[in-house]
Amino acid sequence: MTTPRSASKDFIREIIDEDLNSAKHDGTVTRFPPEPNGYLHIGHAKSICLNFGIAQEYDGRCHLRFDDTNPAKEDTEYVDSIKEDIHWLGFDWGDHLYFASDYFEKLFEWAVHLIENGKAYVDDQSSDEMRSGRGDLQNPGTDSPFRNRPLKENLDLFDRMRAGEFKDGEKVLRAKIDMAHPNLNMRDPVIYRIVHTEHHRTGDTWCIYPMYDFTHGQSDALEYVTHSLCTLEFENHRPLYEWFLENLPVPSRPRQIEFSRLSLNYTVMSKRKLLQLVEENYVSGWNDPRMPTISGIRRRGYPAEAIRNFCKTIGITKFKSTNDISLLESSVREVLNADASRFMAVLKPLKVVITNYPEDQVEQFDAVINPEKPELGTRKVPFSRELFIEQDDFMEDAPKKFFRLTVGKEVRFRCAYWIRCNEVIKDDDGNVTELRCTYDPETRGGENPPDGRKVKATIHWVSADHALDAEVRLYDRLFNTESPDSGDSNFLEHLNSDSLEILPAAKLEPNLADVAVGETVQFERLGYFCVDIESSDESPVFNRTVGLRDSWAKAKPKS
RNA sequence: AACUCCAUGGUGUAACGGUAGCACAACAGAUUUUGGUUCUGUUUGUCAAGGUUCGAAUCCUUGUGGAGUUGCCA
């Protein structure tokens, strides 16, 4: 057709193109269907970007539909957090907010329709009996003794199930398909079960609830969804999805397409495991900055744009891949490098006294806000006689490739002066406590001196009198093995005990007082940091979002 | 020894029977008032064996390896 094959499309978008070209549908409708039983994680972000992204690209729409068919697990708390997370990611469902529970009456009607057509029956067996009757992977199942119950009896019993005459588990409604089907999902699947539990939206209106399989396709059909995109584990459910659409008077015919879910190394993604990390206090909560949840990522300072870009790069396939966390971090750095304002901050302070600098003098130096965006201009940074530098920027016995400060050597203090270290002061234990240095007035602003001498390093600093005290939290990967999820061992055994390092006494450039929660900035030479939600004016707290690439860290000899 | 699906550098992902490309990672070098950024270059790949074809990552067969499925969860 005329569609240019410029950028390559994933197999789902190709299917949509074909459907559009063959005029199978006159528009494209997708949906994101979370169950409100937990917090969204980055795996959901992949699905959100796919579904809402397609809606944008094809000028269609994407519905947000809560798949709330299991009252025992679900709660409004989750509904709210899911909405917030989707909005944060930059997507919107407009007027198209739906709940599967809105369709309970319709689904009930359709169940009756099935019974009336001899395609569903009430089964009195216990779940154990049903399990053994189902057969297994190698062997066919056997028919339930209740399979050929008279139509009227089925109708009566199903009504009485709805009326609440039976206890949980006493009876179920089953689709009558084929107990010998090679696909276990087709062996007379349960479509309604009795649950006497209050539902977060319908309260106690119902005590029977439709199963996922009896809900999802019909909900898609009711909403005129054209492409129902889900993850690979629903592949075996597709025949059932289609069976219901074929045997029910549905208003439209959606198509289910499966793709591979997202997995990342050095983390876990399953709801159960994330819940365990929270409940057993291995992390501070669902929004702990180390968590792969959307709320954790947001608190960590990852920009939504970076998540969207990441989802674009990893693509959509049916191959069960594991993505490298460095790909995510690279997306984060790419966005932040372009957007983040630069500041100076000293994480582990070492005192420096400029002995030839006047005691009461303060100079305000101009520093570029963001070299990627020169139009943003400069900020003023105060310089004075007593400063802090990073402990890592000084070494007494420095190896050849160490470009930073050491006794007798000179470095540039960013935007200020060239500084030479003359003397090291130590405490009784031999720890370095202070550096005595001199500055060269001819290098004002950090300029090269007229004599043409060179310097190998530029380091950051903060004026002692002007510094803001802050706590800085450094995060590392939560697990120290690539796939803590797999294998026989308990994933908790692979927890990285150093995943959180708190630096209680960081010294910040005073301009950092104006940074708002939710904004991520660069601490020059260190990384990207954001103000934590626990921060206050009196005691600021910063999170390290991600470090800068650090070729020195890789090159330096191990201590 | 059921059914369904999957297999391209270290990790992802393109190539729709016609030059195996891109990103990340790694490694060099250049630039740099961030050991950042940017730029240049290098290394590494079609699971295997047959077949069809002038030509196969792509189509066919068989193997091998992996995943999912035996909830009244979704």
XYZ file of C-alpha atoms (C1' of nucleotides) in Angstrom:
633
model
C 0.000 0.000 0.000
C 1.016 3.613 0.192
C 2.218 3.350 3.763
C 5.954 4.077 3.617
C 8.015 1.315 5.132
C 10.348 3.820 6.716
C 10.757 2.857 10.344
C 10.316 -0.855 10.848
C 7.209 -1.807 12.725
C 6.682 -4.556 15.228
C 4.496 -7.510 14.301
C 1.475 -6.093 16.106
C 1.562 -2.791 14.233
C 1.965 -4.769 11.011
C -1.193 -6.688 11.792
C -3.006 -3.442 12.487
C -1.776 -2.026 9.168
C -3.111 -5.076 7.367
C -6.453 -4.834 9.126
C -6.711 -1.166 8.238
C -5.749 -1.784 4.628
C -8.267 -4.562 4.278
C -10.893 -2.359 5.899
C -11.530 -4.977 8.557
C -12.138 -2.191 11.040
C -12.753 1.477 10.497
C -10.585 2.479 13.430
C -8.201 1.115 15.992
C -9.228 0.578 19.592
C -6.934 -0.896 22.229
C -7.204 -1.215 25.959
C -5.017 -1.451 29.031
C -6.726 -3.842 31.463
C -5.051 -3.981 34.887
C -6.545 -5.838 37.800
C -6.687 -3.357 40.698
C -4.849 -5.647 43.071
C -1.420 -4.020 43.283
C 0.868 -1.316 42.028
C 1.988 -0.932 38.454
C 5.583 -1.739 37.568
C 7.795 -1.096 34.589
C 6.474 -4.240 32.917
C 3.071 -2.597 32.856
C 4.724 0.480 31.383
C 5.634 -1.601 28.348
C 1.998 -2.569 27.878
C 0.798 0.987 28.525
C 3.222 2.428 25.977
C 2.145 -0.204 23.463
C -1.596 0.212 23.884
C -1.763 3.972 24.349
C 1.052 4.464 21.837
C -0.852 2.591 19.133
C -3.963 4.603 19.886
C -1.976 7.815 19.338
C -0.215 6.656 16.198
C -3.351 5.339 14.544
C -5.577 8.153 15.705
C -7.655 5.613 17.567
C -8.316 5.301 21.243
C -7.150 3.290 24.201
C -9.461 2.371 27.041
C -8.484 1.999 30.633
C -10.449 -0.949 31.912
C -10.106 -2.338 35.378
C -10.435 -6.088 35.323
C -12.145 -6.317 38.680
C -13.708 -9.755 38.746
C -12.086 -11.036 41.922
C -13.389 -9.083 44.937
C -11.142 -10.980 47.322
C -7.989 -9.343 45.995
C -9.004 -5.947 44.744
C -9.278 -2.499 46.235
C -10.009 1.119 45.295
C -6.600 2.129 46.642
C -5.081 0.363 43.649
C -7.508 1.903 41.196
C -6.289 5.341 42.224
C -2.604 4.552 42.122
C -2.925 2.920 38.702
C -4.621 5.998 37.285
C -1.937 8.231 38.750
C 0.858 6.117 37.311
C -0.638 6.076 33.802
C -1.044 9.834 33.858
C 2.496 10.282 35.071
C 3.716 8.173 32.165
C 2.062 10.740 29.930
C -1.038 8.891 28.735
C -4.719 9.575 29.058
C -7.848 7.511 28.467
C -10.153 10.507 28.108
C -13.762 9.426 28.650
C -12.917 5.789 28.223
C -12.654 4.561 31.761
C -14.358 1.212 32.258
C -14.709 -1.524 34.815
C -15.390 -5.146 34.046
C -17.786 -4.978 36.980
C -19.945 -2.629 34.890
C -20.644 -5.613 32.673
C -21.684 -8.081 35.387
C -25.363 -7.943 34.426
C -24.595 -8.397 30.728
C -22.207 -11.240 31.456
C -24.847 -12.929 33.564
C -27.291 -12.681 30.668
C -24.705 -14.198 28.378
C -24.081 -17.033 30.783
C -27.806 -17.743 30.721
C -27.644 -17.600 26.929
C -24.994 -20.301 26.996
C -27.099 -22.461 29.314
C -30.138 -22.036 27.095
C -28.107 -23.205 24.142
C -26.858 -26.256 25.970
C -23.351 -24.814 26.200
C -23.016 -24.373 29.935
C -23.974 -26.331 33.018
C -23.905 -26.086 36.776
C -21.420 -28.450 38.355
C -21.769 -29.600 41.969
C -18.316 -31.175 42.156
C -15.718 -29.934 44.595
C -12.625 -28.304 43.173
C -10.650 -31.458 43.983
C -13.108 -33.605 42.069
C -12.976 -31.224 39.166
C -9.224 -31.246 39.146
C -9.023 -34.993 38.892
C -11.738 -35.032 36.265
C -9.799 -32.591 34.133
C -7.069 -35.092 33.333
C -3.576 -33.781 32.810
C -1.107 -32.753 30.135
C -0.882 -36.259 28.708
C -4.352 -37.627 29.440
C -7.824 -36.499 28.499
C -10.333 -35.557 31.157
C -13.583 -37.277 31.995
C -17.054 -35.800 31.904
C -18.565 -34.476 35.086
C -21.576 -36.446 36.354
C -23.483 -33.160 36.170
C -22.503 -32.406 32.607
C -25.802 -33.480 31.120
C -28.079 -31.876 33.611
C -31.421 -30.796 32.112
C -31.484 -27.250 30.789
C -34.192 -26.120 33.178
C -32.358 -27.431 36.179
C -29.230 -25.551 35.099
C -31.198 -22.358 34.713
C -32.820 -22.779 38.107
C -29.579 -23.617 39.858
C -27.697 -20.711 38.259
C -30.437 -18.320 39.384
C -30.199 -19.698 42.875
C -26.425 -19.330 42.804
C -26.951 -15.661 42.065
C -29.603 -15.421 44.778
C -27.075 -16.544 47.341
C -28.544 -19.908 48.219
C -25.184 -21.644 48.131
C -21.911 -21.278 49.937
C -18.569 -20.486 48.338
C -17.351 -23.459 46.326
C -20.588 -25.386 46.476
C -21.375 -24.954 42.802
C -19.856 -23.441 39.677
C -21.047 -22.740 36.190
C -18.965 -24.404 33.490
C -18.802 -23.963 29.737
C -19.584 -27.234 27.954
C -16.802 -27.639 25.438
C -14.652 -30.769 25.309
C -13.182 -32.694 28.228
C -10.684 -34.349 25.885
C -9.400 -31.156 24.303
C -5.577 -31.060 24.129
C -5.716 -27.505 25.469
C -6.605 -27.779 29.147
C -8.312 -24.411 29.059
C -10.958 -25.901 26.808
C -11.862 -28.768 29.147
C -15.144 -27.288 30.353
C -13.636 -24.224 32.040
C -15.344 -22.699 35.044
C -16.982 -19.439 34.028
C -18.756 -18.425 37.246
C -17.892 -19.091 40.858
C -19.546 -18.194 44.144
C -17.710 -15.612 46.257
C -19.486 -14.086 49.234
C -17.096 -11.178 49.524
C -17.811 -7.489 49.270
C -16.694 -6.038 45.963
C -14.966 -2.644 46.043
C -17.467 -1.238 43.545
C -20.555 -3.428 43.461
C -20.619 -4.065 47.211
C -22.816 -7.072 47.982
C -24.931 -6.869 44.834
C -23.309 -10.048 43.590
C -22.161 -13.258 45.167
C -21.273 -14.927 41.906
C -18.405 -13.580 39.831
C -17.371 -14.288 36.244
C -13.905 -15.705 35.653
C -11.269 -13.824 33.671
C -11.852 -15.926 30.566
C -15.567 -15.298 30.584
C -15.026 -11.581 31.087
C -12.141 -10.370 29.045
C -13.134 -11.040 25.446
C -16.735 -10.048 26.042
C -15.634 -6.790 27.661
C -13.411 -6.141 24.649
C -16.351 -6.843 22.369
C -18.680 -4.574 24.339
C -16.177 -1.738 24.050
C -15.541 -2.383 20.344
C -11.879 -3.024 21.060
C -10.269 -4.087 17.788
C -6.923 -5.394 19.042
C -6.669 -6.905 22.486
C -2.974 -7.013 23.312
C -1.800 -9.172 26.157
C 1.246 -11.080 27.302
C 2.405 -14.503 26.179
C 0.962 -16.482 29.050
C -2.513 -15.901 27.628
C -1.627 -17.628 24.378
C -3.316 -20.829 25.512
C -6.412 -18.874 26.407
C -6.968 -17.528 22.913
C -9.049 -20.520 21.711
C -11.338 -19.987 24.677
C -11.440 -16.230 24.099
C -12.609 -16.989 20.591
C -15.030 -19.708 21.627
C -16.989 -17.261 23.751
C -17.072 -14.649 20.990
C -18.373 -17.288 18.594
C -21.037 -18.610 20.893
C -22.365 -15.349 22.247
C -24.300 -12.537 20.520
C -21.449 -10.051 20.971
C -21.592 -6.685 19.191
C -18.052 -6.775 17.769
C -15.202 -9.152 17.114
C -11.925 -8.186 18.833
C -8.702 -10.064 18.177
C -6.299 -11.127 20.888
C -2.591 -10.813 20.112
C 0.112 -11.825 22.549
C 3.568 -10.340 23.032
C 6.442 -10.999 25.392
C 6.352 -9.373 28.779
C 9.206 -7.177 29.945
C 11.871 -8.553 32.155
C 14.969 -6.829 33.452
C 18.062 -8.331 34.955
C 19.016 -7.669 38.590
C 15.404 -7.251 39.635
C 12.159 -9.126 40.138
C 8.905 -8.218 38.534
C 6.255 -10.541 39.905
C 3.598 -8.940 42.047
C 3.994 -11.631 44.672
C 7.717 -11.015 45.084
C 7.410 -7.253 45.073
C 4.728 -7.582 47.725
C 7.022 -9.759 49.791
C 9.816 -7.173 49.591
C 7.397 -4.580 50.908
C 5.698 -6.660 53.579
C 8.898 -8.074 54.998
C 10.495 -4.623 55.017
C 13.353 -5.303 52.669
C 12.347 -2.000 51.097
C 10.546 0.983 52.567
C 7.388 0.560 50.499
C 5.942 0.202 47.015
C 7.549 3.500 46.123
C 10.988 2.694 47.470
C 13.355 4.164 44.856
C 14.924 0.751 44.353
C 11.645 -0.858 43.349
C 10.805 -1.445 39.681
C 7.334 -0.051 40.338
C 6.234 3.058 38.483
C 5.937 4.870 41.804
C 9.438 3.746 42.802
C 10.918 4.815 39.507
C 9.178 8.159 39.748
C 10.512 8.745 43.249
C 13.947 7.710 42.086
C 13.833 10.555 39.578
C 13.559 8.633 36.312
C 11.774 10.885 33.809
C 8.611 9.494 32.206
C 10.074 10.360 28.826
C 12.992 8.039 29.504
C 10.620 5.183 30.312
C 8.728 5.802 27.091
C 11.948 5.893 25.078
C 13.122 2.728 26.757
C 9.896 0.923 25.884
C 10.370 2.050 22.308
C 13.921 0.699 22.122
C 13.193 -2.721 23.546
C 10.477 -3.286 20.964
C 7.625 -5.753 20.836
C 8.242 -9.397 19.963
C 7.225 -12.870 21.024
C 10.726 -13.725 22.141
C 11.053 -14.092 25.887
C 13.999 -11.784 26.392
C 15.684 -10.297 29.395
C 16.687 -6.703 28.982
C 19.851 -5.297 30.405
C 19.231 -2.694 33.088
C 21.981 -0.592 31.474
C 19.691 -0.030 28.512
C 17.144 1.553 30.835
C 19.821 3.610 32.555
C 21.121 4.765 29.223
C 17.649 6.069 28.319
C 17.495 7.840 31.665
C 20.881 9.495 31.180
C 20.039 10.528 27.655
C 16.964 12.464 28.751
C 18.583 13.861 31.872
C 21.750 14.969 30.089
C 19.597 17.114 27.835
C 17.248 18.435 30.514
C 18.867 18.472 33.946
C 20.264 21.696 35.400
C 23.775 21.370 36.728
C 24.874 22.101 40.285
C 27.843 21.341 42.470
C 27.491 19.110 45.492
C 30.037 17.373 47.659
C 28.877 14.015 48.914
C 31.786 13.067 51.168
C 33.344 16.373 52.189
C 37.020 17.084 52.723
C 37.902 20.542 53.987
C 40.167 22.771 51.909
C 41.655 26.066 53.090
C 42.999 28.466 50.478
C 45.753 30.019 52.544
C 46.463 32.911 50.212
C 42.798 33.891 49.803
C 41.543 36.853 51.902
C 39.667 35.704 54.956
C 36.479 37.724 54.564
C 36.289 37.720 50.811
C 33.462 36.104 48.884
C 33.304 35.997 45.114
C 30.288 34.999 43.036
C 31.301 32.973 40.010
C 29.165 32.358 36.967
C 28.469 28.724 36.205
C 26.599 27.395 33.184
C 23.213 25.940 34.073
C 23.208 23.367 31.293
C 25.871 23.137 28.568
C 23.314 21.333 26.382
C 21.027 24.354 26.661
C 23.213 27.479 26.622
C 20.117 29.676 26.318
C 19.366 28.928 29.967
C 22.362 31.094 30.936
C 24.312 30.927 34.153
C 23.906 30.856 37.898
C 26.031 32.450 40.644
C 28.100 30.255 42.907
C 29.848 31.683 45.984
C 33.556 31.037 46.524
C 35.456 31.732 49.720
C 38.570 30.837 51.683
C 37.241 27.608 53.158
C 35.738 25.044 50.858
C 34.762 21.404 50.654
C 35.859 19.014 47.959
C 35.076 15.354 47.434
C 37.226 12.970 49.461
C 37.620 10.900 46.305
C 39.176 13.892 44.553
C 42.265 13.798 46.730
C 44.854 11.065 47.085
C 48.065 11.256 49.013
C 49.818 8.499 47.113
C 48.283 8.891 43.724
C 48.775 6.457 40.866
C 49.947 7.869 37.533
C 46.497 7.970 35.999
C 44.972 9.879 38.908
C 44.415 13.365 37.509
C 42.899 14.919 40.579
C 44.394 16.671 43.582
C 47.475 15.451 45.358
C 50.230 17.184 47.250
C 52.267 19.460 45.008
C 49.812 19.181 42.124
C 47.423 21.682 40.664
C 43.829 21.247 39.463
C 41.077 23.533 38.281
C 38.266 24.256 40.715
C 35.352 24.430 38.360
C 34.451 28.008 37.355
C 36.707 29.402 40.119
C 40.488 29.201 40.236
C 43.399 26.880 39.727
C 44.362 25.469 43.073
C 47.604 23.870 44.223
C 47.747 21.567 47.209
C 50.669 22.289 49.520
C 50.029 20.468 52.733
C 47.945 17.684 54.218
C 46.605 17.887 57.754
C 45.855 14.627 59.537
C 44.312 13.582 62.793
C 45.976 11.345 65.354
C 44.816 8.246 63.466
C 46.437 9.410 60.281
C 43.206 10.317 58.501
C 43.340 13.277 56.190
C 41.186 16.024 57.716
C 42.182 19.124 55.820
C 44.104 20.352 52.824
C 46.098 23.594 52.784
C 46.134 25.021 49.289
C 46.905 28.177 47.349
C 45.096 29.697 44.400
C 46.374 31.486 41.334
C 44.607 34.883 40.947
C 45.431 34.856 37.240
C 43.084 31.926 36.697
C 39.939 33.720 37.817
C 36.804 31.961 36.576
C 38.898 28.873 35.997
C 40.581 30.376 32.935
C 43.906 29.122 31.659
C 46.848 31.099 33.051
C 48.948 33.296 30.730
C 52.051 31.138 31.170
C 50.363 28.329 29.273
C 50.689 25.640 31.915
C 48.222 22.773 31.810
C 46.037 20.974 34.253
C 44.546 17.498 33.834
C 41.450 17.746 35.979
C 38.616 20.018 36.928
C 36.946 19.229 40.220
C 33.834 20.493 41.938
C 33.700 22.280 45.282
C 31.286 23.992 47.661
C 31.987 27.041 49.811
C 31.939 25.967 53.466
C 30.155 29.034 54.791
C 27.484 28.940 52.133
C 26.934 25.196 51.908
C 23.573 23.611 52.430
C 23.640 20.479 54.581
C 21.743 17.557 53.171
C 21.265 13.845 53.308
C 21.977 12.019 50.075
C 20.774 8.485 49.387
C 22.679 6.358 46.928
C 20.902 3.406 45.392
C 22.330 0.337 43.790
C 20.605 -2.652 42.230
C 18.368 -4.541 44.638
C 19.825 -7.929 43.753
C 23.364 -9.002 43.091
C 22.555 -11.720 40.578
C 21.262 -11.220 37.076
C 18.144 -13.309 37.457
C 17.163 -13.526 41.118
C 13.809 -14.745 39.850
C 14.990 -18.002 38.374
C 16.472 -21.163 39.775
C 15.518 -23.089 42.831
C 16.945 -20.739 45.401
C 14.865 -18.182 47.227
C 15.154 -14.837 45.478
C 15.691 -13.139 48.851
C 19.062 -14.856 49.131
C 20.250 -12.711 46.265
C 19.355 -9.396 47.856
C 22.148 -6.851 47.589
C 22.859 -5.752 51.150
C 24.481 -2.554 49.860
C 21.593 -1.408 47.728
C 21.113 1.679 49.881
C 23.913 3.908 51.136
C 23.017 6.990 53.137
C 25.386 9.926 53.162
C 24.235 12.073 56.064
C 26.537 15.056 55.692
C 26.631 16.170 52.091
C 27.411 19.810 51.285
C 25.369 21.424 48.551
C 25.691 24.517 46.445
C 23.131 26.964 47.924
C 21.161 27.196 44.660
C 20.000 23.647 45.304
C 17.601 24.994 47.923
C 15.273 25.995 45.083
C 14.910 22.583 43.476
C 11.390 21.195 43.735
C 10.296 17.668 44.518
C 9.989 15.776 41.269
C 12.755 17.680 39.491
C 15.948 15.829 38.678
C 19.222 17.739 38.462
C 22.818 16.875 37.816
C 25.430 17.073 40.533
C 28.395 17.750 38.314
C 30.809 14.869 37.910
C 28.651 12.664 40.143
C 25.306 11.876 38.617
C 21.666 12.815 38.536
C 19.826 13.490 41.769
C 16.304 14.437 42.749
C 14.658 15.808 45.850
C 13.025 13.014 47.781
C 9.422 13.232 48.960
C 10.700 13.035 52.537
C 12.773 16.169 52.034
C 12.044 19.461 53.832
C 13.604 22.908 53.880
C 15.142 22.158 57.272
C 16.546 18.785 56.267
C 16.874 18.301 52.541
C 17.086 14.753 51.191
C 18.312 13.887 47.724
C 18.108 10.562 45.894
C 20.677 9.528 43.366
C 18.698 8.734 40.245
C 21.649 7.317 38.339
C 25.350 8.005 38.272
C 27.218 9.551 35.372
C 29.186 7.186 33.202
C 32.495 6.942 34.984
C 35.495 5.793 33.025
C 37.810 6.595 35.910
C 35.934 4.202 38.201
C 36.569 1.450 35.696
C 40.199 2.367 35.116
C 41.338 2.963 38.668
C 43.290 0.290 40.444
C 41.304 -1.594 43.074
C 42.042 -0.413 46.569
C 7.021 -38.902 26.303
C 0.345 -33.654 25.150
C -0.771 -28.815 23.140
C 0.826 -23.871 21.939
C 4.703 -20.578 21.155
C 9.821 -18.995 20.612
C 15.356 -19.141 18.753
C 19.963 -13.253 14.797
C 26.915 -10.504 18.421
C 27.618 -10.075 25.663
C 22.063 -7.842 25.920
C 17.951 -6.273 23.070
C 16.130 -5.442 18.197
C 15.921 -4.858 12.331
C 16.413 -7.154 7.518
C 9.059 -9.454 4.536
C 13.865 -14.805 -0.989
C 18.756 -10.451 -3.047
C 24.970 -6.161 0.835
C 23.281 -9.304 8.171
C 21.937 -3.141 9.993
C 20.786 -0.255 14.673
C 20.887 0.666 20.013
C 23.046 -0.653 24.711
C 27.530 -2.823 26.590
C 32.927 -3.411 25.817
C 37.618 -1.535 23.841
C 40.670 2.314 21.409
C 41.420 7.482 19.876
C 39.886 12.929 19.240
C 37.428 17.102 21.543
C 36.201 18.909 26.448
C 36.468 24.342 32.453
C 32.105 17.593 34.303
C 37.334 11.184 33.794
C 30.194 13.819 31.744
C 28.517 15.162 26.737
C 29.897 14.899 21.560
C 32.677 12.698 17.433
C 35.594 8.705 15.046
C 37.070 3.780 14.895
C 37.398 -1.562 16.620
C 35.694 -6.357 18.522
C 31.661 -9.872 18.624
C 26.074 -12.843 15.514
C 21.826 -15.873 11.930
C 20.804 -23.018 17.352
C 22.123 -27.706 14.214
C 21.682 -30.931 9.972
C 19.425 -31.741 5.521
C 16.231 -29.872 1.431
C 13.895 -26.105 -2.250
C 16.278 -21.985 -5.070
C 20.643 -18.632 -9.534
C 20.385 -16.925 -4.416
C 17.973 -18.709 2.426
C 18.432 -15.357 8.814
C 13.885 -15.562 5.913
C 10.473 -21.136 2.741
C 10.163 -26.868 3.855
C 11.720 -31.300 6.950
C 13.993 -33.283 11.108
C 16.526 -32.475 15.348
C 18.324 -29.408 19.604
C 17.400 -25.770 23.256
C 13.933 -22.575 25.920
C 8.979 -20.761 27.642
C 3.783 -21.260 28.892
C -0.391 -24.414 30.220
C -2.962 -29.511 34.715
C -6.690 -22.104 39.834
C -13.436 -21.971 41.651
C -6.295 -16.045 40.115
C -5.640 -12.442 36.320
